[in-house]
Structure formats: structure tokens, C-alpha cells
Short mmCIF file of C-alpha atoms in Angstrom, two decimals:
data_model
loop_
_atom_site.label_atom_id
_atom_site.label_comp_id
_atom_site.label_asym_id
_atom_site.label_seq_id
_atom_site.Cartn_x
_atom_site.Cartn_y
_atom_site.Cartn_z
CA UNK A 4 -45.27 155.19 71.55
CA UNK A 5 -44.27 153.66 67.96
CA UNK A 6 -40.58 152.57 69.40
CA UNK A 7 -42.94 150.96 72.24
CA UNK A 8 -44.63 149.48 69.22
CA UNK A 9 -41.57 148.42 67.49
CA UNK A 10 -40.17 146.69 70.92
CA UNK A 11 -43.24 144.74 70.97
CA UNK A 12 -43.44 143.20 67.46
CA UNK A 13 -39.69 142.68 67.87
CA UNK A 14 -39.67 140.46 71.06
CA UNK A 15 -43.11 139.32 70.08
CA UNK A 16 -42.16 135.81 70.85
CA UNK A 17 -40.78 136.22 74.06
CA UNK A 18 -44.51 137.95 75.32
CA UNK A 19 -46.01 135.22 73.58
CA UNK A 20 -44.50 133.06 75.13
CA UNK A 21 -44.61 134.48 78.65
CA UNK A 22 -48.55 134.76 78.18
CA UNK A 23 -48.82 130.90 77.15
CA UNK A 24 -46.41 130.38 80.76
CA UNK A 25 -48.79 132.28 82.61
CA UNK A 26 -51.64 130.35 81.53
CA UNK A 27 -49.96 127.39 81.72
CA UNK A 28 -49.22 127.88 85.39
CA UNK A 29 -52.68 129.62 85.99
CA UNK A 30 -53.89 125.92 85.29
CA UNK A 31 -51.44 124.40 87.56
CA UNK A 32 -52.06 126.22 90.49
CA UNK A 33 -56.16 126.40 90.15
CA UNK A 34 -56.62 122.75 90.11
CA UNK A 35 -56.79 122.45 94.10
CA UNK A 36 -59.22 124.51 93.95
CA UNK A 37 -62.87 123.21 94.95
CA UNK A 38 -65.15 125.13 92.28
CA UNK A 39 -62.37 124.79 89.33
CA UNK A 40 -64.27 124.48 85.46
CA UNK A 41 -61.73 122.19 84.39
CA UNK A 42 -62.57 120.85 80.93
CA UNK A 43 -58.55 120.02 80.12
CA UNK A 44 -58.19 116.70 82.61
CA UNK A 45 -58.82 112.95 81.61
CA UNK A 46 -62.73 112.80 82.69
CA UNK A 47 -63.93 114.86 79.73
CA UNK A 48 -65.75 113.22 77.14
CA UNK A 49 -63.06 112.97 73.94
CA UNK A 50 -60.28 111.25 76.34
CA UNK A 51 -62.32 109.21 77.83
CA UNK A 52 -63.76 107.62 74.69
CA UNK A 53 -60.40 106.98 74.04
CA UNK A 54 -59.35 105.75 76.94
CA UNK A 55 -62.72 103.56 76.79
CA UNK A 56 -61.60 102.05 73.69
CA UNK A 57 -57.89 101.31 74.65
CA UNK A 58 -59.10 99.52 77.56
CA UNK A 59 -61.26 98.06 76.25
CA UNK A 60 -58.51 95.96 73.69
CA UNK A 61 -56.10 96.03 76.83
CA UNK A 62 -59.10 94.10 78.80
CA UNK A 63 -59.33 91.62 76.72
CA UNK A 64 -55.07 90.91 76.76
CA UNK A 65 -56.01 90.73 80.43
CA UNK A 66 -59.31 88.78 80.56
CA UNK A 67 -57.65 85.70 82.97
CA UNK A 68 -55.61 87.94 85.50
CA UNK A 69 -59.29 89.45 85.93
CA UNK A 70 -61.22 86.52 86.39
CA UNK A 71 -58.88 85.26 88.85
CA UNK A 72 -58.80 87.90 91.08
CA UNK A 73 -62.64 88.67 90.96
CA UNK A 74 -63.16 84.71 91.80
CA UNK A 75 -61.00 85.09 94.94
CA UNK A 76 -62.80 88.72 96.09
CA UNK A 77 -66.28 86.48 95.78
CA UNK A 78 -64.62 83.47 97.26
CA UNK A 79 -63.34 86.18 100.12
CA UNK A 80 -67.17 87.92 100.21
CA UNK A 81 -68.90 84.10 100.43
CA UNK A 82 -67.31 83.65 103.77
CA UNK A 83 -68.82 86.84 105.45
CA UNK A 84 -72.10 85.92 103.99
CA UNK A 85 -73.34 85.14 107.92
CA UNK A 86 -75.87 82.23 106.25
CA UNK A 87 -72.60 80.56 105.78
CA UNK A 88 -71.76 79.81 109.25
CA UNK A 89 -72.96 78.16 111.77
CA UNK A 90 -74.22 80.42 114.51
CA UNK A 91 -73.75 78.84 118.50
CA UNK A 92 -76.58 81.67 119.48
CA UNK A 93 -80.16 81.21 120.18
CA UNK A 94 -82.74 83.67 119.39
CA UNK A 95 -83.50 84.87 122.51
CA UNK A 96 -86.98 86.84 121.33
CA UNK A 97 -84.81 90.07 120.68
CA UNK A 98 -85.49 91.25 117.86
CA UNK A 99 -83.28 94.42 116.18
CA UNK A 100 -85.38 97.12 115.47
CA UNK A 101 -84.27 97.78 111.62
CA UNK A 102 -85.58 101.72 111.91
CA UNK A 103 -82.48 102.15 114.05
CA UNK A 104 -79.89 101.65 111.93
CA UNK A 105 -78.86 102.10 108.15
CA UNK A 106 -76.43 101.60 105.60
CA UNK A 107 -73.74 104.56 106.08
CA UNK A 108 -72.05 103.56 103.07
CA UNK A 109 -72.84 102.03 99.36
CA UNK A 110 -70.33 101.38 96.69
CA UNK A 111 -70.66 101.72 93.10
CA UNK A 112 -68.95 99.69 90.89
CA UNK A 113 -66.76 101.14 88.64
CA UNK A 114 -64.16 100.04 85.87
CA UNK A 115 -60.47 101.46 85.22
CA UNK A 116 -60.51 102.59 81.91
CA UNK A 117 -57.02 104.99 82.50
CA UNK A 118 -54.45 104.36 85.21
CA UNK A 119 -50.13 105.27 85.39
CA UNK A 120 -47.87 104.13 87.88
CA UNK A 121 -44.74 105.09 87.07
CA UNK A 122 -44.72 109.09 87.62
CA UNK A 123 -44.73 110.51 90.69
CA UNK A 124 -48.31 111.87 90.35
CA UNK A 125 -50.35 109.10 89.36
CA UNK A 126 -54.07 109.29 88.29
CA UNK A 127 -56.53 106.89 86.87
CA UNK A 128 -59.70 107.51 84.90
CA UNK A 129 -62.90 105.45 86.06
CA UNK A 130 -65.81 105.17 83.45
CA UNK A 131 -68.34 106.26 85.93
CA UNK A 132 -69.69 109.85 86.32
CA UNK A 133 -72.26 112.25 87.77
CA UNK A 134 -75.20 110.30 86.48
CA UNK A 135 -74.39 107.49 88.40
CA UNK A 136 -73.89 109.16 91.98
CA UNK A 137 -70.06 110.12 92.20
CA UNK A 138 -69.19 113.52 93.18
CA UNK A 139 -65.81 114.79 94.44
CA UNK A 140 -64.00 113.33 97.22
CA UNK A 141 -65.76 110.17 96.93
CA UNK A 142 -63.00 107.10 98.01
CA UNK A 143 -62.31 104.44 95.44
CA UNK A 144 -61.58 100.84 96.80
CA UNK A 145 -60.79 97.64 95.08
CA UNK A 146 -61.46 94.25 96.45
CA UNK A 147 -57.89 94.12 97.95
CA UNK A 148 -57.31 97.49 99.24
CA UNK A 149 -57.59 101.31 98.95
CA UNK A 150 -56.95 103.15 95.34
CA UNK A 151 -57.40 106.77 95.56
CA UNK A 152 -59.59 109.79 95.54
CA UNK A 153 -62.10 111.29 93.01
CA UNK A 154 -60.70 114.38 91.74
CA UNK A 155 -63.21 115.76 89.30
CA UNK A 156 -65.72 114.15 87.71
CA UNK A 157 -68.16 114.68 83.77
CA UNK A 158 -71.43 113.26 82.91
CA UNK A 159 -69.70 109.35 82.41
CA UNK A 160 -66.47 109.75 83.12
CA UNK A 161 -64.40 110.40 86.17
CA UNK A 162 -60.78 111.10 87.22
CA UNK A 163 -59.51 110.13 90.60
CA UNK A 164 -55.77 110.82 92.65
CA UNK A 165 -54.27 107.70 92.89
CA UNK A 166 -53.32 106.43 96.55
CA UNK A 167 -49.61 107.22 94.74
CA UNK A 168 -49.47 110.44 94.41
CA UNK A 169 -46.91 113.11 96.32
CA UNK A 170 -50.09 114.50 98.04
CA UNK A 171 -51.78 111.50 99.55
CA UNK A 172 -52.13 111.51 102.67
CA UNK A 173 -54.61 108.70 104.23
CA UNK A 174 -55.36 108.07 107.24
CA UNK A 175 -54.51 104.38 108.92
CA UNK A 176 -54.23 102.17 111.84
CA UNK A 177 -52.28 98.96 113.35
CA UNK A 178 -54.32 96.23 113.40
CA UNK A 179 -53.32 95.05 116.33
CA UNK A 180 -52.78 98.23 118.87
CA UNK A 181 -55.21 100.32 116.69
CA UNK A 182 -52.90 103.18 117.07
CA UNK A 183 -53.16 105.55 113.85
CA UNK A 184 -50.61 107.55 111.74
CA UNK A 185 -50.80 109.32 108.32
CA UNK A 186 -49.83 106.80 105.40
CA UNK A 187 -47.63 108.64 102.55
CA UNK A 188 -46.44 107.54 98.97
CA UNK A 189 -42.32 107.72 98.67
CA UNK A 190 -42.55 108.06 95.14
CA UNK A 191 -40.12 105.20 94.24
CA UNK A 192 -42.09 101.79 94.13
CA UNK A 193 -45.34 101.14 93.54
CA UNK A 194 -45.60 98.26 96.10
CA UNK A 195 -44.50 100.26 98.86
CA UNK A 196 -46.09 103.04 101.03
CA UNK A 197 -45.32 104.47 104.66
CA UNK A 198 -46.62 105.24 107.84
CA UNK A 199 -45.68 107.75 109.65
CA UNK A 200 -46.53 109.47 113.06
CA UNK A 201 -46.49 106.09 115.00
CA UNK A 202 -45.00 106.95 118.48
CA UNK A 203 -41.91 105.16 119.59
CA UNK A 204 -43.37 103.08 122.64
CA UNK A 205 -45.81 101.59 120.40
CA UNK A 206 -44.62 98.12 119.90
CA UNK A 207 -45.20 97.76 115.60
CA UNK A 208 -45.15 93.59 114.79
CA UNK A 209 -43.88 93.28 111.48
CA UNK A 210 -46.37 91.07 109.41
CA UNK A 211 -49.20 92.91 111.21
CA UNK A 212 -51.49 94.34 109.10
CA UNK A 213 -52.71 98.12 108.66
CA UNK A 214 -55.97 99.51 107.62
CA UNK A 215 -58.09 102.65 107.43
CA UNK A 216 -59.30 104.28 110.43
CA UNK A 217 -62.70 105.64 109.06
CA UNK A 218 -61.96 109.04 110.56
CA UNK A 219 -62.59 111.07 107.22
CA UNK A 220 -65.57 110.39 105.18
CA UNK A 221 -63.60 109.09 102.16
CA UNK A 222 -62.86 105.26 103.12
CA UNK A 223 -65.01 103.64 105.43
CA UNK A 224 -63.72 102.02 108.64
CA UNK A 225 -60.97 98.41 108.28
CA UNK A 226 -60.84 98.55 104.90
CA UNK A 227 -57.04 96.51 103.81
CA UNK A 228 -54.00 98.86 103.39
CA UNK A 229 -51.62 96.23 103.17
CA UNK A 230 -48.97 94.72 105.54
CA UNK A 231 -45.88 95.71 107.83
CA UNK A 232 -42.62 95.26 106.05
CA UNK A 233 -40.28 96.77 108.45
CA UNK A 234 -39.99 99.84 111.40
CA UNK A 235 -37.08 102.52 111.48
CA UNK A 236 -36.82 105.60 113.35
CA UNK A 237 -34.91 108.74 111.99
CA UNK A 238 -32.13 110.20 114.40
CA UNK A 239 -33.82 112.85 116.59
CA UNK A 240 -37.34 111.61 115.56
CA UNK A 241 -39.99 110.84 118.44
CA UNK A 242 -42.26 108.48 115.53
CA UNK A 243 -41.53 105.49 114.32
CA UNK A 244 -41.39 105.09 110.05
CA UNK A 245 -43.29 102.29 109.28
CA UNK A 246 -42.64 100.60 105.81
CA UNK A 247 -45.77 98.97 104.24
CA UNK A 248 -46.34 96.65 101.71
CA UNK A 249 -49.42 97.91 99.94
CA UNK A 250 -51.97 95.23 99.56
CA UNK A 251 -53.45 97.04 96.19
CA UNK A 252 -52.02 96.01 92.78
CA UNK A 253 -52.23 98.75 91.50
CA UNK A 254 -50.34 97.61 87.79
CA UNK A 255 -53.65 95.17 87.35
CA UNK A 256 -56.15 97.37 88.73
CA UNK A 257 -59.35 96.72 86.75
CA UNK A 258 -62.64 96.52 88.77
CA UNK A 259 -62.80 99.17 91.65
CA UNK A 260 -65.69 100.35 93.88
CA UNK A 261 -66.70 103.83 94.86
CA UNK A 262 -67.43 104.96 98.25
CA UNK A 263 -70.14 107.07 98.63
CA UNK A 264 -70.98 107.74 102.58
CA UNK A 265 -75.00 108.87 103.07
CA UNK A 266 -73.61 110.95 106.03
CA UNK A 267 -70.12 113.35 104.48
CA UNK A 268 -71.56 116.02 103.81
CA UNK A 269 -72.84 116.18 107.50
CA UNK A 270 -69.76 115.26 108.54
CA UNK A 271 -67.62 118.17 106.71
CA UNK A 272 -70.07 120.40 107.97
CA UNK A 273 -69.66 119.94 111.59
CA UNK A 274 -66.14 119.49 111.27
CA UNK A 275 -65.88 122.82 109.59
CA UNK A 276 -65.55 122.25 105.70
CA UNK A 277 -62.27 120.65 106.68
CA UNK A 278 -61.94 117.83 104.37
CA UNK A 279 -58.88 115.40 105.53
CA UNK A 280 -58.09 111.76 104.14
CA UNK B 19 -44.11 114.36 48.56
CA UNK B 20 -46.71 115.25 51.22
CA UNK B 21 -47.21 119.01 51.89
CA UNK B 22 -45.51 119.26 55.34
CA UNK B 23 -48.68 120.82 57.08
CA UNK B 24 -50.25 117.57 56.24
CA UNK B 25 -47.63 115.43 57.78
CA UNK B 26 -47.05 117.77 60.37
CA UNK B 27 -50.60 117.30 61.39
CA UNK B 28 -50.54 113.67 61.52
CA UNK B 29 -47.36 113.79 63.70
CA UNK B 30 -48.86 115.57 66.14
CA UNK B 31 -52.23 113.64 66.51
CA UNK B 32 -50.06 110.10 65.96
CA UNK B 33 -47.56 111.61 68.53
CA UNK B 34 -50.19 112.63 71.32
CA UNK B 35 -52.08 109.41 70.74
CA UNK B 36 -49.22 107.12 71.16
CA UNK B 37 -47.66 109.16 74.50
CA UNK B 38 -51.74 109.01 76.16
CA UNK B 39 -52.53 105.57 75.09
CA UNK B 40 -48.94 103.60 74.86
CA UNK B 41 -46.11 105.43 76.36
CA UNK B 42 -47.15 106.85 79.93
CA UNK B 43 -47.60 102.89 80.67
CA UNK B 44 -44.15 102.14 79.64
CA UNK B 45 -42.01 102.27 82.14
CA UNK B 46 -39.36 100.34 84.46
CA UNK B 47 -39.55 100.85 88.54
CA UNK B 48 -40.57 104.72 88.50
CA UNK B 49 -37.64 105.90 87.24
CA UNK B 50 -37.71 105.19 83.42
CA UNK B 51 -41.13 107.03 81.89
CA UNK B 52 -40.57 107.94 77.81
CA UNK B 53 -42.23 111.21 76.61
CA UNK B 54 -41.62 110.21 72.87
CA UNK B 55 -44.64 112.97 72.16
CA UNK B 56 -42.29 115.73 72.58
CA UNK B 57 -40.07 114.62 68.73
CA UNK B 58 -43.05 116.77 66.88
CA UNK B 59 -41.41 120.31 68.36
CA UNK B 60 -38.18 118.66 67.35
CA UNK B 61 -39.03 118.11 64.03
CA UNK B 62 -41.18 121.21 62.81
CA UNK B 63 -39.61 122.80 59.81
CA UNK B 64 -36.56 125.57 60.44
CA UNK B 65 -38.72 128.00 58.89
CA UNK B 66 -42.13 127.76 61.06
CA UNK B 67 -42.51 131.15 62.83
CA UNK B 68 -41.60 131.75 66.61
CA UNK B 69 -45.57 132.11 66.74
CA UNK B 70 -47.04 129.48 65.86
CA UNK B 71 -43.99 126.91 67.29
CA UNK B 72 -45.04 128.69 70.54
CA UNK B 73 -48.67 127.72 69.51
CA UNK B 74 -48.12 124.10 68.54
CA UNK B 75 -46.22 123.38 71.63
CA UNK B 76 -48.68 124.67 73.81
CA UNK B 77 -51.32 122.77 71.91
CA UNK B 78 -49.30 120.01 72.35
CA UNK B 79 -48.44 120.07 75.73
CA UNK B 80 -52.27 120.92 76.54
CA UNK B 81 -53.76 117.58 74.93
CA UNK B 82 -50.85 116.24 76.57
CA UNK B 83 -51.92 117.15 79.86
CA UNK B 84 -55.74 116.86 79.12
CA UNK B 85 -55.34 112.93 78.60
CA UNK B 86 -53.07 112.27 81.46
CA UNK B 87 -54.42 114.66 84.33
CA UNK B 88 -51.31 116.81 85.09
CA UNK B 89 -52.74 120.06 85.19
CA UNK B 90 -50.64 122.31 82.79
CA UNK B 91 -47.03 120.26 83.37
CA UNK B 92 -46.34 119.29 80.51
CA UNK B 93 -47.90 122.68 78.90
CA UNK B 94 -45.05 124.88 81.05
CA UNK B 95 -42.19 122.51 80.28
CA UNK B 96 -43.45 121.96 76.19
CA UNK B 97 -44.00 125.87 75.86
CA UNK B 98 -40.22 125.95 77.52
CA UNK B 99 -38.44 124.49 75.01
CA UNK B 100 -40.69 126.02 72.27
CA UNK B 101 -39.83 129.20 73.31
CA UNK B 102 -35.64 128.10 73.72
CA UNK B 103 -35.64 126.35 70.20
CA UNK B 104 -34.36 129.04 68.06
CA UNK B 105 -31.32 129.83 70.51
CA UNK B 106 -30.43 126.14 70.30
CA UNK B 107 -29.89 126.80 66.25
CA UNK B 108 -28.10 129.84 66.94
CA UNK B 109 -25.68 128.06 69.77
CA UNK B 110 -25.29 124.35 67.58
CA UNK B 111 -25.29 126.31 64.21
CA UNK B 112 -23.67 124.09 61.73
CA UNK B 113 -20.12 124.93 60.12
CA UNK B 114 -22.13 126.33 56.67
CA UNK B 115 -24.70 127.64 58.64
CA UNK B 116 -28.46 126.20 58.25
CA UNK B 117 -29.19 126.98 53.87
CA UNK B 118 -30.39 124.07 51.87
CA UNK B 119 -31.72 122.18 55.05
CA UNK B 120 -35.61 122.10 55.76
CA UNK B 121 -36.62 120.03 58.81
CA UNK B 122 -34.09 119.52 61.67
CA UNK B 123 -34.32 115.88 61.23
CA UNK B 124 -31.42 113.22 61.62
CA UNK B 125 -31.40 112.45 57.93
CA UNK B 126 -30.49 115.94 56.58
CA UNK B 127 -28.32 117.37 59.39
CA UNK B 128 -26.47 114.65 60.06
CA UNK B 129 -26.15 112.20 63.23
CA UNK B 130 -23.41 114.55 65.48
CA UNK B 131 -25.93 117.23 65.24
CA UNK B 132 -29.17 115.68 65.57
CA UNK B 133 -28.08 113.95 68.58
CA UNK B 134 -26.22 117.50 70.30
CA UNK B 135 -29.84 118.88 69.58
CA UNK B 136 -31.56 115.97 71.02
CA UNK B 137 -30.18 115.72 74.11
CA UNK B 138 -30.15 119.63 75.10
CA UNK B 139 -34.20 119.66 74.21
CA UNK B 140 -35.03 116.01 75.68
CA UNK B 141 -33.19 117.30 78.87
CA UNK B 142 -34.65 120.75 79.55
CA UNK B 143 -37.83 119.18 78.91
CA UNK B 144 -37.54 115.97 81.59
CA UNK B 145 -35.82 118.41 83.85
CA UNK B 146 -38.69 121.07 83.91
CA UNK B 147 -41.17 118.62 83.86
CA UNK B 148 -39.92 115.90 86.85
CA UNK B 149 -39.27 119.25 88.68
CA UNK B 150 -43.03 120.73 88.14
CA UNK B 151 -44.40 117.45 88.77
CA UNK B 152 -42.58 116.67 92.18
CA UNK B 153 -42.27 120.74 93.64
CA UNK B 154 -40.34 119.82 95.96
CA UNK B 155 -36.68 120.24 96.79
CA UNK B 156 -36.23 117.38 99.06
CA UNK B 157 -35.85 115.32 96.28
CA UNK B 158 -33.82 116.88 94.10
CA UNK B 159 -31.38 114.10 93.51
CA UNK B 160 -33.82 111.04 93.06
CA UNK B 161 -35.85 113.35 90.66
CA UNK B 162 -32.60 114.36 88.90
CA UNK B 163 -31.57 110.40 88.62
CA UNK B 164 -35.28 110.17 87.12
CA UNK B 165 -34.48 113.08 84.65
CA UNK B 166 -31.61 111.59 83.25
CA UNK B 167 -32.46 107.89 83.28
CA UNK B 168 -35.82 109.04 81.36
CA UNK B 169 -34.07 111.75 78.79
CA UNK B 170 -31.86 108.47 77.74
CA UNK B 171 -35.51 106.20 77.35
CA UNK B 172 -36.53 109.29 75.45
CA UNK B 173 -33.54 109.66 73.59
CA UNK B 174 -33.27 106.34 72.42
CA UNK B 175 -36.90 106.16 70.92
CA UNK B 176 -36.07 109.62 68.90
CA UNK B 177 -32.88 108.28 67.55
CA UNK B 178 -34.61 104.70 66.81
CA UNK B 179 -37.66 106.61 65.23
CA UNK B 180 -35.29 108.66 63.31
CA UNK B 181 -33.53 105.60 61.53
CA UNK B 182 -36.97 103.49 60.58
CA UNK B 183 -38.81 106.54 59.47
CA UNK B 184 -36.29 108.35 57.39
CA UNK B 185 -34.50 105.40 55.27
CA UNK B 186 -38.35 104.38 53.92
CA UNK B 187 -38.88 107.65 52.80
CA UNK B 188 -37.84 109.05 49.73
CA UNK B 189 -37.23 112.83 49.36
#
């Protein structure tokens, strides 16, 4: 028992150090998990007063870059405003009866106050939290395209999965055939995503444009992915690799919107829990 | 001269600060990411205890990974070389062995050594870190070139560090 003893204050370090591993990996492998307490990520209150501040001054640097490309998203919202156009049709005495519909989705505006690009697990930290309606899973958007996926989220701040990110896995669709494939991140450039799963006798224009299908509850229906670059096809393969140019910049990401759809939770239930992007 | 838990202290919070707010946004097409934050387990004092150089480098690697979401990464890979430290003496021992020398820093073991150290740390670091990150094997060799192109980013900012900070200050 006392040479057990001795053994153990002797190659103290090396159990100390194997406890701190263990921990260490503990924490890596619980944060999938749907219940995890996890106070050590970049929505808890200390970093994201931090981060608040250093965006804050990094804002500022970027003040016209903003303005420009929240001028163009109102420019781009002005022309669906249906008062805008001129309408051909007549009212016919039809009237819609408002009691049968509702808004499935409503966004809440957020602002990037964290985001990385250049690893291959990127994440950005939004400055909105629980007391403003965001809950896990929720879909952030931007006025150009998609941006990622809320991860967890504190009282003001939350953290969300970039769209580049090894795990990403969104669902999306050609434009123009509306056939549907899984859209990954390489890892390698942040302007470029792919598509995969797109069957070989679908004919894939390049130029065409891809967007979400609306089959999970994170991103509503034709919201902007971004554009086809070019189409290969692995030896052996029966799909078609589709090369996108992502219409999201997401090096100047400042405003974004989140998701939040009425009807998810609904959803997940009759689908089984099964939550898929 | 400062007491060295005092300037110890401030490395560490100047360090973490820097990597969270600065560094992770530096970077050059994916492949070039600095973690300057990781000079503070370089520099603690030759005499600091196996404990508490485990301890720091945990802490470290934890605030690390608290500011930048990455779940424990950079906690395994900080802990890592922590834990390896002391061998690294023992295998790059010095011809004179390590007696009137305090802090492994460039200016009192010399440039040859400093840099030997450097690299083996930076490296074992990037490596387990890039590795934990991607967990993957497919892309070993693209998250290799990654490794190496970032240990030389890292690298560079040490040995620059090194040469502003130490001439200034006056032992």
C-alpha cells in the first residue's frame, strides 16, 4: 500500500495529466449532446461582453461596407413590396379569408458580434439570446444567403455553427429542375461549398442558381445558397459533385436574421425527434 | 524587476485576449491560422512544478476554447504539450546543462535553442489540434499542409515577439 503510495506521488504528473485529458475530451465529445450545461463556449456572458466590445470598434472600421450592403438588401426587399407593382388582375369579389393562413416563419434580427473563417470548424457569436425568442436549432440567414445554425444559446448571447463547418450538412435544390442534394463545406475556401447527391441524368446548368428546399425546419423554403460554378462526377460515382459559389460573405457578415418557424417543434415531433438540416 | 507571478499573469490574460479577439481572424485562405496564445507555456519559468504547468495549460487552453467555441480542442492539445515539456529539456538539454538560466526564453538560452524548442512545441501543438479539430482521416494531407504552414505563422510571431520584448527589457 505505501509503495502504491510512493508510485503515485512519483508519476503524479503523468495522472494529472491524464485526468485534465479525460476531462478535456469528456467536453469534446458531450457537446452534441442535446441537454449539455455548457458554460465554457462563446455565448456566456464574460466572452460575449468582450466580443461585444471588439465589435463594436471593428463596426465602426466597417461602417461603409455595412451601409452598402444593407441599402441593396432594402433596395432588393422594395421590389417585392407587391404595392410596388402594377397588378393586371381585377378584384373579382374574392376575398382571402385571413383565418386560413399564417405566418410560418418570423425572423429576428440579430448582429455578429464573433465570427472565424479560416479553421475548419467555424462558429460565430450573435448578440441575441433566450430573452429574445432563440432557442437551439433555430437557422440564421443574412440578406444574401444562409449562415449557420444556433448551437447553444445564454440569456443575451448566442453561439451558432457556421454554414462552414466539417458537419454541415444543408439541405438544397436546383433552381431550375428543383432536384435536391445535401450541400457540404470542403474545408478549403470560404467562397466555395458543394452539392452532392445530384443524380447523373439530371442536366445541372452552370450559372443556375441553388437554394434551400425547406424540408427541415431550420431555413425556410428558396432562401439564396449561391450559384453553380462547375459539375464533376467521381469515377464509379452514380451523383454528380456540384461546385457552388456561396452567395454569403461570410468575411463581412454583420447583420443576420434568425429563423424561428411557429410550426418545428410539430414538425420534429411527427417526424420522430429526427432533427436534419 | 517584476515578480514573475505578476508578469506571468499578465501574459496569460494579454496572451488569451489577443488569440480570442485578434489572432483567430488572422489568417490567409484557410490554411495559415496563428495560435500566438500558446508562447505563455513556452515561457513559464524552468522551475514551475509539473503541477501547476499542467494547471496553467489547461486553464489556458480552457479560456481558449471558451471564447472561440471548440469544445475542449485546444484544452487536449495545450494540456499535451504541458504534460511533454519537461522531456523536451531533458532531450534539447544544453551542453552545461540548464544552471544559471530562469525562463526558457530566446534571450538567455540563446537563438539555436530557443528555436529547436520552438518548433518541436509549436508543432505537436498545430498537429494535435488541426487533427482534433478535423477527426477525420480523409484529410490527412491537406490538414498536415495546414499544420505546417500554420506552425511557421506561429513560429514567426514567437521569434518576432521574442526580439521586441526582450532587447527593451533590462534584467
Amino acid at each position: 500500500m505505501r509503495n502504491l503510495g510512493i508510485f503515485f506521488i512519483r508519476y503524479y504528473s503523468f495522472f494529472l495529466f491524464l485526468f485534465l485529458e479525460v476531462i478535456a475530451f469528456s467536453m469534446l465529445f458531450n457537446s452534441n449532446n442535446y441537454q449539455s450545461a455548457s458554460f465554457f463556449n462563446s455565448s456566456n456572458k464574460i466572452s460575449g461582453k468582450i466580443f461585444s466590445i471588439s465589435s463594436n470598434v471593428e463596426s465602426f472600421i466597417n461602417l461603409s461596407i455595412v451601409n452598402d450592403s444593407l441599402s441593396i438588401e432594402n433596395a432588393r426587399l422594395k421590389n417585392q413590396v407587391l404595392t410596388e407593382r402594377y397588378s393586371n388582375k381585377i378584384n373579382t369579389g374574392v376575398y382571402t379569408d385571413t383565418s386560413m393562413s399564417f405566418q410560418q416563419y418570423t425572423y429576428i434580427q440579430a448582429k455578429v458580434i464573433n465570427n472565424t473563417i479560416l479553421k475548419r470548424n467555424n462558429y460565430l457569436t450573435l448578440n441575441r439570446g433566450r430573452i429574445h425568442g432563440i432557442r437551439k436549432n433555430m437557422g440564421v440567414i443574412c440578406g444574401d444567403g444562409i449562415v449557420g445554425i444556433v448551437k447553444d444559446v445564454s440569456d443575451h448571447y448566442c453561439s451558432v455553427i457556421s454554414f462552414l463547418h466539417k458537419d454541415s450538412r444543408i439541405s438544397a435544390q436546383l433552381n431550375s429542375s428543383k432536384d435536391f442534394g445535401s450541400l457540404v463545406w470542403d474545408g478549403l475556401n470560404p467562397k466555395i461549398a458543394s452539392l452532392r447527391d445530384i443524380p447523373t441524368h439530371v442536366k445541372v446548368k452552370i450559372g443556375d442558381s441553388i437554394t434551400t428546399t425547406g424540408f427541415s425546419s431550420i431555413f425556410p423554403e428558396n432562401v439564396m445558397v449561391g450559384k453553380v460554378n462547375s459539375v464533376s462526377q467521381k469515377d464509379g460515382d452514380n451523383f454528380f459533385e456540384v461546385s457552388i459559389n456561396l452567395s454569403t460573405n461570410f468575411s463581412t457578415l454583420r447583420y443576420v436574421y434568425v429563423v424561428s418557424d411557429i410550426l418545428a417543434d410539430e414538425k420534429i415531433k411527427i417526424e420522430g425527434g429526427r432533427i436534419n438540416d | 524587476m517584476i515578480s514573475p507571478i505578476i508578469s506571468n499573469t499578465f501574459r496569460f490574460l494579454f496572451l488569451a485576449l489577443l488569440q480570442v479577439v485578434v489572432l483567430n481572424n488572422v489568417g490567409l485562405f484557410n490554411l495559415f491560422n496563428p495560435y500566438l496564445y500558446i508562447l505563455f507555456i513556452l515561457l513559464l519559468p524552468f522551475e514551475t512544478a509539473p503541477f501547476f504547468v499542467l494547471l496553467f495549460s489547461f486553464l489556458l487552453g480552457l479560456s481558449i476554447d471558451t471564447f472561440s467555441s471548440t469544445d475542449g480542442m485546444h484544452t487536449i492539445a495545450c494540456t499535451f504539450i504541458g504534460f511533454i515539456r519537461p522531456m523536451i529539456f531533458l532531450i534539447i538539454t544544453p551542453r552545461g546543462g540548464y544552471e544559471h538560466q530562469i525562463t526558457p526564453n530566446l534571450k538567455s538560452m540563446g537563438a539555436p535553442w530557443f528555436i529547436t524548442y520552438a518548433i518541436i512545441m509549436v508543432f505537436i501543438h498545430h498537429l494535435i489540434l488541426f487533427n482534433i479539430e478535423v477527426f477525420r482521416l480523409s484529410e490527412f494531407f491537406i490538414t498536415l499542409a495546414r499544420t505546417a504552414l500554420s506552425s511557421l505563422f506561429t513560429l514567426l510571431l514567437i521569434i518576432l515577439s521574442q526580439y521586441l520584448l526582450s532587447n527593451s527589457k533590462k534584467r
